[in-house]
Short mmCIF file of C-alpha atoms in Angstrom, two decimals:
data_model
loop_
_atom_site.label_atom_id
_atom_site.label_comp_id
_atom_site.label_asym_id
_atom_site.label_seq_id
_atom_site.Cartn_x
_atom_site.Cartn_y
_atom_site.Cartn_z
CA MET A 12 -23.94 -4.47 -8.72
CA GLY A 13 -22.43 -2.30 -11.46
CA SER A 14 -23.70 -2.16 -15.03
CA PHE A 15 -20.45 -3.70 -16.31
CA GLN A 16 -20.82 -6.71 -14.01
CA VAL A 17 -24.47 -7.15 -15.00
CA ALA A 18 -23.51 -7.01 -18.67
CA ILE A 19 -20.82 -9.64 -18.15
CA ILE A 20 -23.32 -11.98 -16.47
CA VAL A 21 -25.92 -11.40 -19.18
CA ALA A 22 -23.30 -12.17 -21.83
CA GLY A 23 -22.36 -15.40 -20.11
CA VAL A 24 -25.98 -16.50 -19.63
CA LEU A 25 -27.00 -15.69 -23.22
CA GLY A 26 -23.90 -17.37 -24.58
CA HIS A 27 -24.68 -20.46 -22.50
CA LEU A 28 -28.28 -20.52 -23.74
CA PHE A 29 -27.59 -19.91 -27.43
CA LEU A 30 -24.29 -21.87 -27.51
CA ASN A 31 -23.04 -19.38 -30.04
CA GLU A 32 -19.38 -18.44 -29.62
CA SER A 33 -19.58 -15.66 -32.21
CA PHE A 34 -22.42 -14.07 -30.27
CA ILE A 35 -20.40 -14.21 -27.04
CA GLU A 36 -17.31 -12.76 -28.73
CA TRP A 37 -19.42 -9.94 -30.16
CA LEU A 38 -20.81 -9.08 -26.70
CA PHE A 39 -17.32 -9.13 -25.15
CA TYR A 40 -16.11 -6.93 -28.00
CA LEU A 41 -18.75 -4.32 -27.11
CA LEU A 42 -18.12 -4.60 -23.35
CA LYS A 43 -14.43 -3.84 -23.81
CA GLY A 44 -15.22 -0.67 -25.74
CA GLY A 45 -14.35 -2.09 -29.15
CA GLU A 46 -11.25 -4.02 -28.07
CA ILE A 47 -10.94 -7.69 -28.94
CA LEU A 48 -11.26 -9.77 -25.77
CA LYS A 49 -8.70 -12.52 -25.34
CA LEU A 50 -10.15 -16.04 -25.60
CA GLN A 51 -8.68 -19.17 -24.11
CA ARG A 52 -7.43 -21.85 -26.48
CA PHE A 53 -5.72 -25.24 -26.11
CA ASP A 54 -3.09 -26.76 -28.45
CA ARG A 55 -1.98 -30.36 -28.05
CA SER A 56 1.10 -32.43 -28.92
CA TYR A 57 2.71 -35.68 -27.85
CA ILE A 58 5.78 -36.12 -25.67
CA LYS A 59 8.10 -39.09 -25.97
CA ASP A 60 11.24 -39.35 -23.88
CA TYR A 61 11.94 -37.96 -20.46
CA GLN A 62 14.78 -37.88 -17.96
CA GLU A 63 14.28 -38.89 -14.33
CA THR A 64 16.24 -36.91 -11.74
CA THR A 65 17.71 -38.33 -8.54
CA GLU A 66 14.73 -36.82 -6.69
CA GLY A 67 12.33 -38.72 -8.93
CA TYR A 68 11.22 -35.69 -10.95
CA LEU A 69 10.57 -36.09 -14.68
CA THR A 70 12.20 -33.63 -17.07
CA PHE A 71 11.11 -33.30 -20.70
CA LYS A 72 13.57 -31.59 -23.03
CA ASP A 73 12.68 -29.39 -26.00
CA VAL A 74 9.00 -30.30 -26.23
CA PRO A 75 7.23 -28.77 -29.29
CA ILE A 76 4.23 -27.08 -27.71
CA THR A 77 2.87 -25.11 -30.70
CA ARG A 78 3.71 -24.13 -34.27
CA THR A 79 2.68 -21.98 -37.19
CA GLY A 80 -0.19 -23.02 -39.42
CA VAL A 81 -3.95 -22.95 -39.85
CA PHE A 82 -5.80 -24.99 -37.26
CA PRO A 83 -9.47 -25.94 -36.94
CA TYR A 84 -11.32 -25.06 -33.75
CA ARG A 85 -14.71 -26.59 -32.95
CA ARG A 86 -17.07 -23.93 -31.64
CA SER A 87 -19.78 -24.52 -29.07
CA ASP A 88 -22.45 -24.47 -31.77
CA GLY A 89 -20.73 -27.33 -33.61
CA ALA A 90 -19.32 -25.19 -36.41
CA THR A 91 -15.62 -25.29 -37.26
CA SER A 92 -13.53 -22.13 -37.41
CA TYR A 93 -10.08 -22.10 -39.01
CA GLU A 94 -7.70 -19.87 -37.10
CA ALA A 95 -4.20 -18.98 -38.28
CA LYS A 96 -1.08 -18.92 -36.15
CA LEU A 97 1.13 -16.68 -38.25
CA PRO A 98 4.92 -16.66 -37.68
CA GLU A 99 4.97 -13.01 -36.61
CA GLU A 100 2.51 -13.89 -33.83
CA ILE A 101 3.20 -17.43 -32.58
CA LEU A 102 6.99 -17.11 -32.95
CA SER A 103 7.21 -13.55 -31.63
CA ASP A 104 9.58 -12.71 -28.78
CA SER A 105 6.67 -12.00 -26.42
CA THR A 106 5.00 -15.37 -27.09
CA VAL A 107 8.28 -17.27 -26.72
CA GLN A 108 8.93 -15.41 -23.46
CA SER A 109 5.43 -16.30 -22.22
CA ALA A 110 6.28 -20.04 -22.44
CA GLN A 111 8.98 -19.74 -19.78
CA SER A 112 8.49 -20.47 -16.07
CA LYS A 113 4.84 -21.44 -16.52
CA ALA A 114 2.90 -23.97 -14.46
CA VAL A 115 2.59 -27.59 -15.60
CA THR A 116 -0.88 -28.93 -14.74
CA ASP A 117 -2.64 -32.30 -14.65
CA GLU A 118 -5.33 -31.71 -17.31
CA HIS A 119 -6.57 -28.24 -18.09
CA PRO A 120 -8.02 -26.34 -15.11
CA SER A 121 -11.35 -24.57 -15.49
CA GLU A 122 -9.63 -21.23 -15.01
CA LEU A 123 -6.35 -19.56 -15.82
CA VAL A 124 -3.44 -20.36 -13.53
CA THR A 125 -2.59 -17.36 -11.35
CA THR A 126 -0.86 -16.73 -8.04
CA ALA A 127 -4.21 -17.28 -6.34
CA ASN A 128 -4.49 -20.93 -7.46
CA HIS A 129 -0.90 -21.86 -8.39
CA LYS A 130 -0.33 -23.87 -5.22
CA GLN A 131 -3.42 -25.96 -5.95
CA LEU A 132 -2.98 -26.45 -9.71
CA ALA A 133 0.75 -26.46 -10.46
CA LYS A 134 2.39 -29.90 -10.71
CA GLY A 135 5.65 -28.66 -12.19
CA LEU A 136 7.22 -25.77 -14.06
CA SER A 137 8.53 -25.00 -17.53
CA HIS A 138 12.19 -24.05 -17.92
CA THR A 139 13.63 -20.78 -19.21
CA ASP A 140 14.96 -22.28 -22.45
CA ALA A 141 11.99 -21.56 -24.73
CA ARG A 142 13.14 -21.17 -28.33
CA VAL A 143 12.03 -21.30 -31.94
CA ASP A 144 12.97 -24.27 -34.11
CA GLY A 145 11.76 -23.80 -37.66
CA ASP A 146 8.00 -23.36 -37.44
CA LYS A 147 7.73 -24.70 -33.88
CA LEU A 148 8.00 -23.28 -30.38
CA LEU A 149 9.95 -25.57 -28.04
CA VAL A 150 10.41 -25.51 -24.28
CA SER A 151 11.57 -27.95 -21.60
CA PHE A 152 9.65 -28.59 -18.40
CA THR A 153 9.89 -30.63 -15.21
CA VAL A 154 7.06 -32.46 -13.43
CA THR A 155 7.48 -32.64 -9.63
CA ASP A 156 4.10 -34.02 -8.51
CA SER A 157 4.23 -37.75 -7.63
CA GLU A 158 0.67 -38.52 -8.77
CA LEU A 159 1.18 -36.94 -12.19
CA ILE A 160 4.57 -38.67 -12.50
CA ASP A 161 2.86 -42.04 -11.94
CA LYS A 162 0.26 -41.20 -14.61
CA ILE A 163 2.96 -40.25 -17.11
CA LYS A 164 4.83 -43.51 -16.48
CA ALA A 165 1.54 -45.33 -17.03
CA GLY A 166 1.19 -43.80 -20.50
CA LYS A 167 -0.22 -40.30 -20.10
CA ARG A 168 2.00 -38.59 -22.67
CA GLU A 169 0.02 -35.83 -24.37
CA VAL A 170 0.85 -32.18 -23.78
CA SER A 171 -1.60 -29.34 -24.33
CA ILE A 172 -0.92 -25.66 -23.79
CA GLY A 173 -3.53 -23.30 -22.44
CA PHE A 174 -3.15 -19.80 -23.79
CA LEU A 175 -4.95 -16.51 -24.35
CA SER A 176 -5.10 -14.74 -27.68
CA ASP A 177 -6.94 -11.96 -29.44
CA ILE A 178 -9.11 -13.40 -32.21
CA GLU A 179 -9.11 -11.05 -35.18
CA GLN A 180 -11.92 -11.93 -37.57
CA ARG A 181 -10.43 -11.64 -41.06
CA GLU A 182 -10.15 -14.09 -43.91
CA GLY A 183 -6.90 -14.96 -45.63
CA GLU A 184 -4.56 -17.71 -46.72
CA TYR A 185 -1.35 -19.11 -45.22
CA ASN A 186 0.75 -21.79 -46.90
CA GLY A 187 -2.14 -22.60 -49.21
CA GLN A 188 -4.69 -22.97 -46.40
CA ARG A 189 -7.63 -20.65 -46.00
CA PHE A 190 -8.42 -19.20 -42.58
CA ASP A 191 -11.35 -17.31 -41.03
CA ALA A 192 -9.47 -15.56 -38.21
CA VAL A 193 -5.99 -14.83 -36.89
CA GLN A 194 -4.74 -15.46 -33.36
CA LYS A 195 -2.84 -12.36 -32.17
CA ASN A 196 -0.99 -11.38 -28.98
CA ILE A 197 -0.70 -15.02 -27.90
CA GLU A 198 0.13 -15.47 -24.21
CA ILE A 199 0.84 -18.98 -22.92
CA ASN A 200 -0.68 -19.50 -19.47
CA HIS A 201 0.10 -23.12 -18.60
CA ILE A 202 1.22 -26.50 -19.99
CA ALA A 203 -1.16 -29.38 -19.26
CA VAL A 204 -0.40 -33.09 -19.38
CA VAL A 205 -3.61 -34.69 -20.69
CA ASP A 206 -4.99 -38.11 -21.61
CA HIS A 207 -4.98 -39.07 -25.27
CA GLY A 208 -8.42 -39.09 -26.85
CA ARG A 209 -10.14 -37.23 -24.02
CA ALA A 210 -13.83 -36.40 -24.36
CA GLY A 211 -14.85 -33.19 -26.05
CA PRO A 212 -14.73 -31.67 -29.54
CA GLU A 213 -11.24 -32.53 -30.82
CA ILE A 214 -9.61 -32.59 -34.24
CA GLY A 215 -6.42 -34.60 -34.72
CA ILE A 216 -3.69 -33.35 -37.07
CA ARG A 217 -0.57 -35.36 -37.82
CA ASN A 218 2.41 -33.97 -39.74
CA ASP A 219 5.95 -35.35 -39.96
CA SER A 220 5.45 -37.81 -37.07
CA ASP A 221 4.30 -35.00 -34.74
CA ALA A 222 0.72 -35.39 -33.56
CA TRP A 223 -1.31 -32.26 -32.85
CA GLN A 224 -4.76 -32.16 -31.37
CA ILE A 225 -6.54 -28.90 -30.91
CA GLU A 226 -9.71 -28.09 -29.01
CA ASN A 227 -11.57 -25.08 -27.75
CA GLU A 228 -12.67 -24.48 -24.21
CA GLY A 229 -16.20 -25.81 -24.78
CA GLY A 230 -17.55 -29.10 -23.47
CA LYS A 231 -15.74 -28.81 -20.18
CA GLY A 232 -18.72 -29.02 -17.85
CA LYS A 233 -19.18 -26.48 -15.11
CA MET A 234 -17.91 -22.98 -15.84
CA PRO A 235 -15.64 -21.04 -13.46
CA VAL A 236 -17.41 -19.22 -10.63
CA TYR A 237 -16.98 -15.49 -9.98
CA LYS A 238 -18.36 -13.96 -6.77
CA ILE A 239 -20.17 -10.61 -6.97
CA ASP A 240 -21.68 -9.02 -3.85
CA GLY A 241 -21.53 -12.36 -2.04
CA LYS A 242 -23.29 -14.33 -4.81
CA ASP A 243 -21.66 -16.86 -7.16
CA TYR A 244 -22.05 -16.54 -10.94
CA GLU A 245 -20.78 -18.90 -13.63
CA VAL A 246 -18.75 -17.01 -16.23
CA ASP A 247 -16.31 -17.82 -18.99
CA SER A 248 -12.77 -18.41 -17.69
CA ALA A 249 -11.41 -15.54 -19.80
CA VAL A 250 -14.07 -13.23 -18.36
CA LYS A 251 -13.22 -14.40 -14.84
CA SER A 252 -9.54 -13.69 -15.44
CA PHE A 253 -10.37 -10.27 -16.86
CA LEU A 254 -12.56 -9.39 -13.87
CA GLU A 255 -9.95 -10.64 -11.43
CA ALA A 256 -7.31 -8.54 -13.18
CA GLN A 257 -9.54 -5.47 -12.89
CA GLN A 258 -10.15 -6.25 -9.21
CA ALA A 259 -6.39 -6.57 -8.67
CA LYS A 260 -5.90 -3.14 -10.23
CA LEU A 261 -8.64 -1.75 -7.98
CA ASP A 262 -7.05 -3.33 -4.90
CA ALA A 263 -3.67 -1.87 -5.89
CA ALA A 264 -5.25 1.57 -6.34
CA GLU A 265 -6.95 1.34 -2.93
CA LEU A 266 -3.62 0.34 -1.37
CA LYS A 267 -1.96 3.37 -2.93
CA ILE A 268 -4.76 5.57 -1.58
CA LYS A 269 -4.17 4.17 1.91
CA GLN A 270 -0.44 4.81 1.54
CA VAL A 271 -1.15 8.37 0.43
CA ASP A 272 -3.49 8.84 3.41
CA THR A 273 -0.78 7.52 5.73
CA LEU A 274 1.79 9.90 4.28
CA GLN A 275 -0.70 12.76 4.46
CA GLY A 276 -1.30 11.94 8.12
CA ARG A 277 2.43 12.11 8.77
CA VAL A 278 2.66 15.43 6.92
CA ASP A 279 -0.28 16.82 8.90
CA ALA A 280 1.36 15.66 12.13
CA GLN A 281 4.58 17.41 11.15
CA ASP A 282 2.61 20.55 10.29
CA ALA A 283 0.91 20.42 13.68
CA THR A 284 4.29 20.02 15.39
CA ILE A 285 5.75 22.92 13.43
CA LYS A 286 2.75 25.12 14.26
CA ALA A 287 3.07 24.22 17.94
CA LYS A 288 6.76 25.11 17.88
CA ASP A 289 5.99 28.38 16.10
CA ALA A 290 3.40 29.21 18.75
CA GLU A 291 5.89 28.35 21.48
CA ILE A 292 8.53 30.57 19.89
CA THR A 293 6.00 33.39 19.60
CA GLN A 294 5.12 33.04 23.27
CA LEU A 295 8.78 33.05 24.25
CA LYS A 296 9.37 36.16 22.17
CA GLU A 297 6.41 37.83 23.83
CA LYS A 298 7.78 36.89 27.24
CA GLN A 299 11.29 37.99 26.39
CA LEU A 300 12.11 41.27 28.10
CA SER A 301 13.70 44.16 26.28
CA ALA A 302 16.78 45.89 27.74
CA ASP A 303 14.68 48.78 29.07
CA GLU A 304 12.13 46.40 30.58
CA LEU A 305 14.93 44.42 32.20
CA ASP A 306 16.42 47.60 33.68
CA LYS A 307 13.02 48.54 35.01
CA LYS A 308 12.52 45.11 36.59
CA VAL A 309 15.97 45.26 38.20
CA GLU A 310 15.35 48.76 39.60
CA GLU A 311 12.00 47.66 40.99
CA ARG A 312 13.62 44.63 42.60
CA VAL A 313 16.45 46.71 44.06
CA ALA A 314 13.97 49.25 45.41
CA LEU A 315 11.85 46.50 46.96
CA ILE A 316 14.83 44.86 48.66
CA ALA A 317 16.07 48.25 49.89
CA THR A 318 12.64 48.90 51.40
CA VAL A 319 12.09 45.54 53.06
CA LYS A 320 15.64 44.78 54.22
CA PRO A 321 15.57 47.21 57.19
CA LEU A 322 12.18 45.77 58.11
CA LEU A 323 13.21 42.11 57.85
CA GLY A 324 16.74 42.37 59.22
CA ASP A 325 20.15 41.25 57.98
CA SER A 326 19.52 37.62 58.90
CA PHE A 327 16.64 37.30 56.42
CA ASP A 328 17.48 35.12 53.40
CA PHE A 329 16.39 36.85 50.19
CA THR A 330 17.58 34.03 47.92
CA GLY A 331 14.87 32.71 45.59
CA LYS A 332 12.13 34.82 47.15
CA THR A 333 9.56 36.39 44.83
CA ASP A 334 8.37 39.97 45.22
CA ARG A 335 5.12 38.69 46.70
CA GLU A 336 6.92 36.49 49.23
CA LEU A 337 9.02 39.47 50.37
CA LYS A 338 5.92 41.62 50.77
CA GLU A 339 4.13 38.89 52.74
CA ALA A 340 7.19 38.58 55.00
CA VAL A 341 7.03 42.34 55.74
CA ILE A 342 3.32 42.11 56.55
CA GLN A 343 3.89 39.08 58.83
CA SER A 344 6.75 40.89 60.63
CA VAL A 345 4.17 43.43 61.78
CA ASN A 346 1.19 41.05 61.94
CA PRO A 347 2.42 37.49 62.68
CA GLU A 348 -1.13 36.10 62.35
CA PHE A 349 -1.39 37.16 58.69
CA LYS A 350 -1.95 34.39 56.08
CA GLY A 351 -1.83 35.41 52.42
CA ASP A 352 -2.38 32.01 50.76
CA SER A 353 -5.84 32.77 49.39
CA LYS A 354 -5.30 36.49 48.76
CA SER A 355 -4.87 38.08 45.34
CA ASP A 356 -1.78 39.98 44.26
CA ASP A 357 -3.73 43.23 44.38
CA TYR A 358 -4.71 42.53 47.99
CA ILE A 359 -1.11 41.72 48.99
CA ASN A 360 0.22 44.83 47.22
CA ALA A 361 -2.33 47.08 48.95
CA PHE A 362 -1.70 45.52 52.37
CA TYR A 363 2.07 45.85 51.87
CA ASP A 364 1.85 49.50 50.79
CA ALA A 365 -0.28 50.29 53.84
CA THR A 366 2.14 48.48 56.15
CA VAL A 367 5.18 50.33 54.77
CA ALA A 368 3.39 53.68 54.92
CA ASN A 369 2.45 53.02 58.53
CA VAL A 370 6.04 52.14 59.41
CA GLN A 371 7.33 55.27 57.68
CA VAL A 372 4.96 57.41 59.74
CA ASN A 373 4.97 55.61 63.09
CA GLY A 374 8.19 53.65 63.04
CA PHE A 375 8.64 49.87 63.13
CA SER A 376 8.06 47.74 66.19
CA SER A 377 7.78 44.01 66.44
CA THR A 378 7.47 41.40 69.11
CA GLY A 379 9.31 39.05 66.80
CA ALA A 380 13.00 38.59 66.23
CA GLN A 381 13.54 42.12 64.98
CA SER A 382 14.23 44.84 67.49
CA ALA A 383 12.17 48.02 67.48
CA LEU A 384 13.51 50.69 65.17
CA THR A 385 12.48 53.77 63.32
CA VAL A 386 13.17 53.78 59.60
CA ASP A 387 14.41 56.79 57.75
CA SER A 388 12.89 55.35 54.63
CA ALA A 389 13.88 58.06 52.17
CA GLY A 390 17.55 58.13 53.10
CA THR A 391 17.95 54.38 53.57
CA GLN A 392 16.16 53.46 50.34
CA SER A 393 18.10 56.00 48.33
CA LYS A 394 21.45 54.74 49.63
CA GLU A 395 20.51 51.06 49.15
CA ILE A 396 19.28 51.65 45.59
CA ASN A 397 22.41 53.55 44.63
CA ASP A 398 24.67 50.87 46.11
CA MET A 399 22.88 48.02 44.29
CA LYS A 400 22.81 49.95 41.00
CA ALA A 401 26.55 50.48 41.34
CA GLN A 402 27.06 46.76 41.92
CA ARG A 403 24.92 45.94 38.85
CA LEU A 404 26.94 48.36 36.72
CA ASN A 405 30.19 46.81 37.93
CA MET A 406 28.88 43.36 36.92
CA ARG A 407 28.27 44.63 33.37
CA LYS A 408 31.86 45.86 32.96
#
């Protein structure tokens, strides 16, 4: 387990023991390297009228979900902190945008709504018409879950938003009200339909016929569970969300590494193919005969055919025969029992040279198809070579 994870667990345990929110915030501040960690908050308001669609869904139009002002929050230690929602924060474009297309839940979940738990927690969705009206933020939403629809029809009409915000500890005054801290970078996570007068530290505020009830995340029973090395630990929901976000970044980085490895494997395979082709080209170049070498090979072939043709006869088919096969045929014409399958080229060449030399001295005789004859090797070979050279020269013209 890493030091960061241990520190997170220690912070959660100590915060649970001392029930001191300021102490927890201070530890989270240090763990994030001096950055202010976002804390989860809940704002509450009442809803009145709704429209029922042909499918039975309930749609609520232009519901005021939050507004500017100074609001009391009951901390876990029982103390009250007054936090300001200033216009430049709560009515900012980013906060208004964050109210759109967010999950509608039945009560507040013990963790932030994400793609991992949306199917389980979402009972509807907010619309994309979030807007500012005076000092309020309004948005419409539709409930699609039959159980929550029944509860709403039975009188469950209070709406509470769950959101994250940076808590900047600084004193000030807004519209004549003193505050201890300012909520900054407010991000709405979900919209919960809750029972009126639910248990927990709540403070009711009523202005101009709008009822607002605000609570912190304390008094909610069991904390969210985060798994580390196969073991479950209870941590604050904001901490759990932060850790899950870091894990998501790590997973994305590992995926990119795998993609890079895959691409590198393809590049290496291409390199191997190119190297193999280069080696093949080199071998072909090495095997390629020069003009002089080709002339030499042709002359040697012509000389060989001129030598063996009188010995093998006009009926012998030279087509496709290698030099070795021609030499073996000459040897077998004198010695029909000869088998050269297991003999080396050097052996065949030596045997052939000896056979030709013997014929040149003693003449050729065979009990085979060829008739006995004496070969004037010098004259015959010279004439044959000259004739074949002439034919080759004519082919070049």
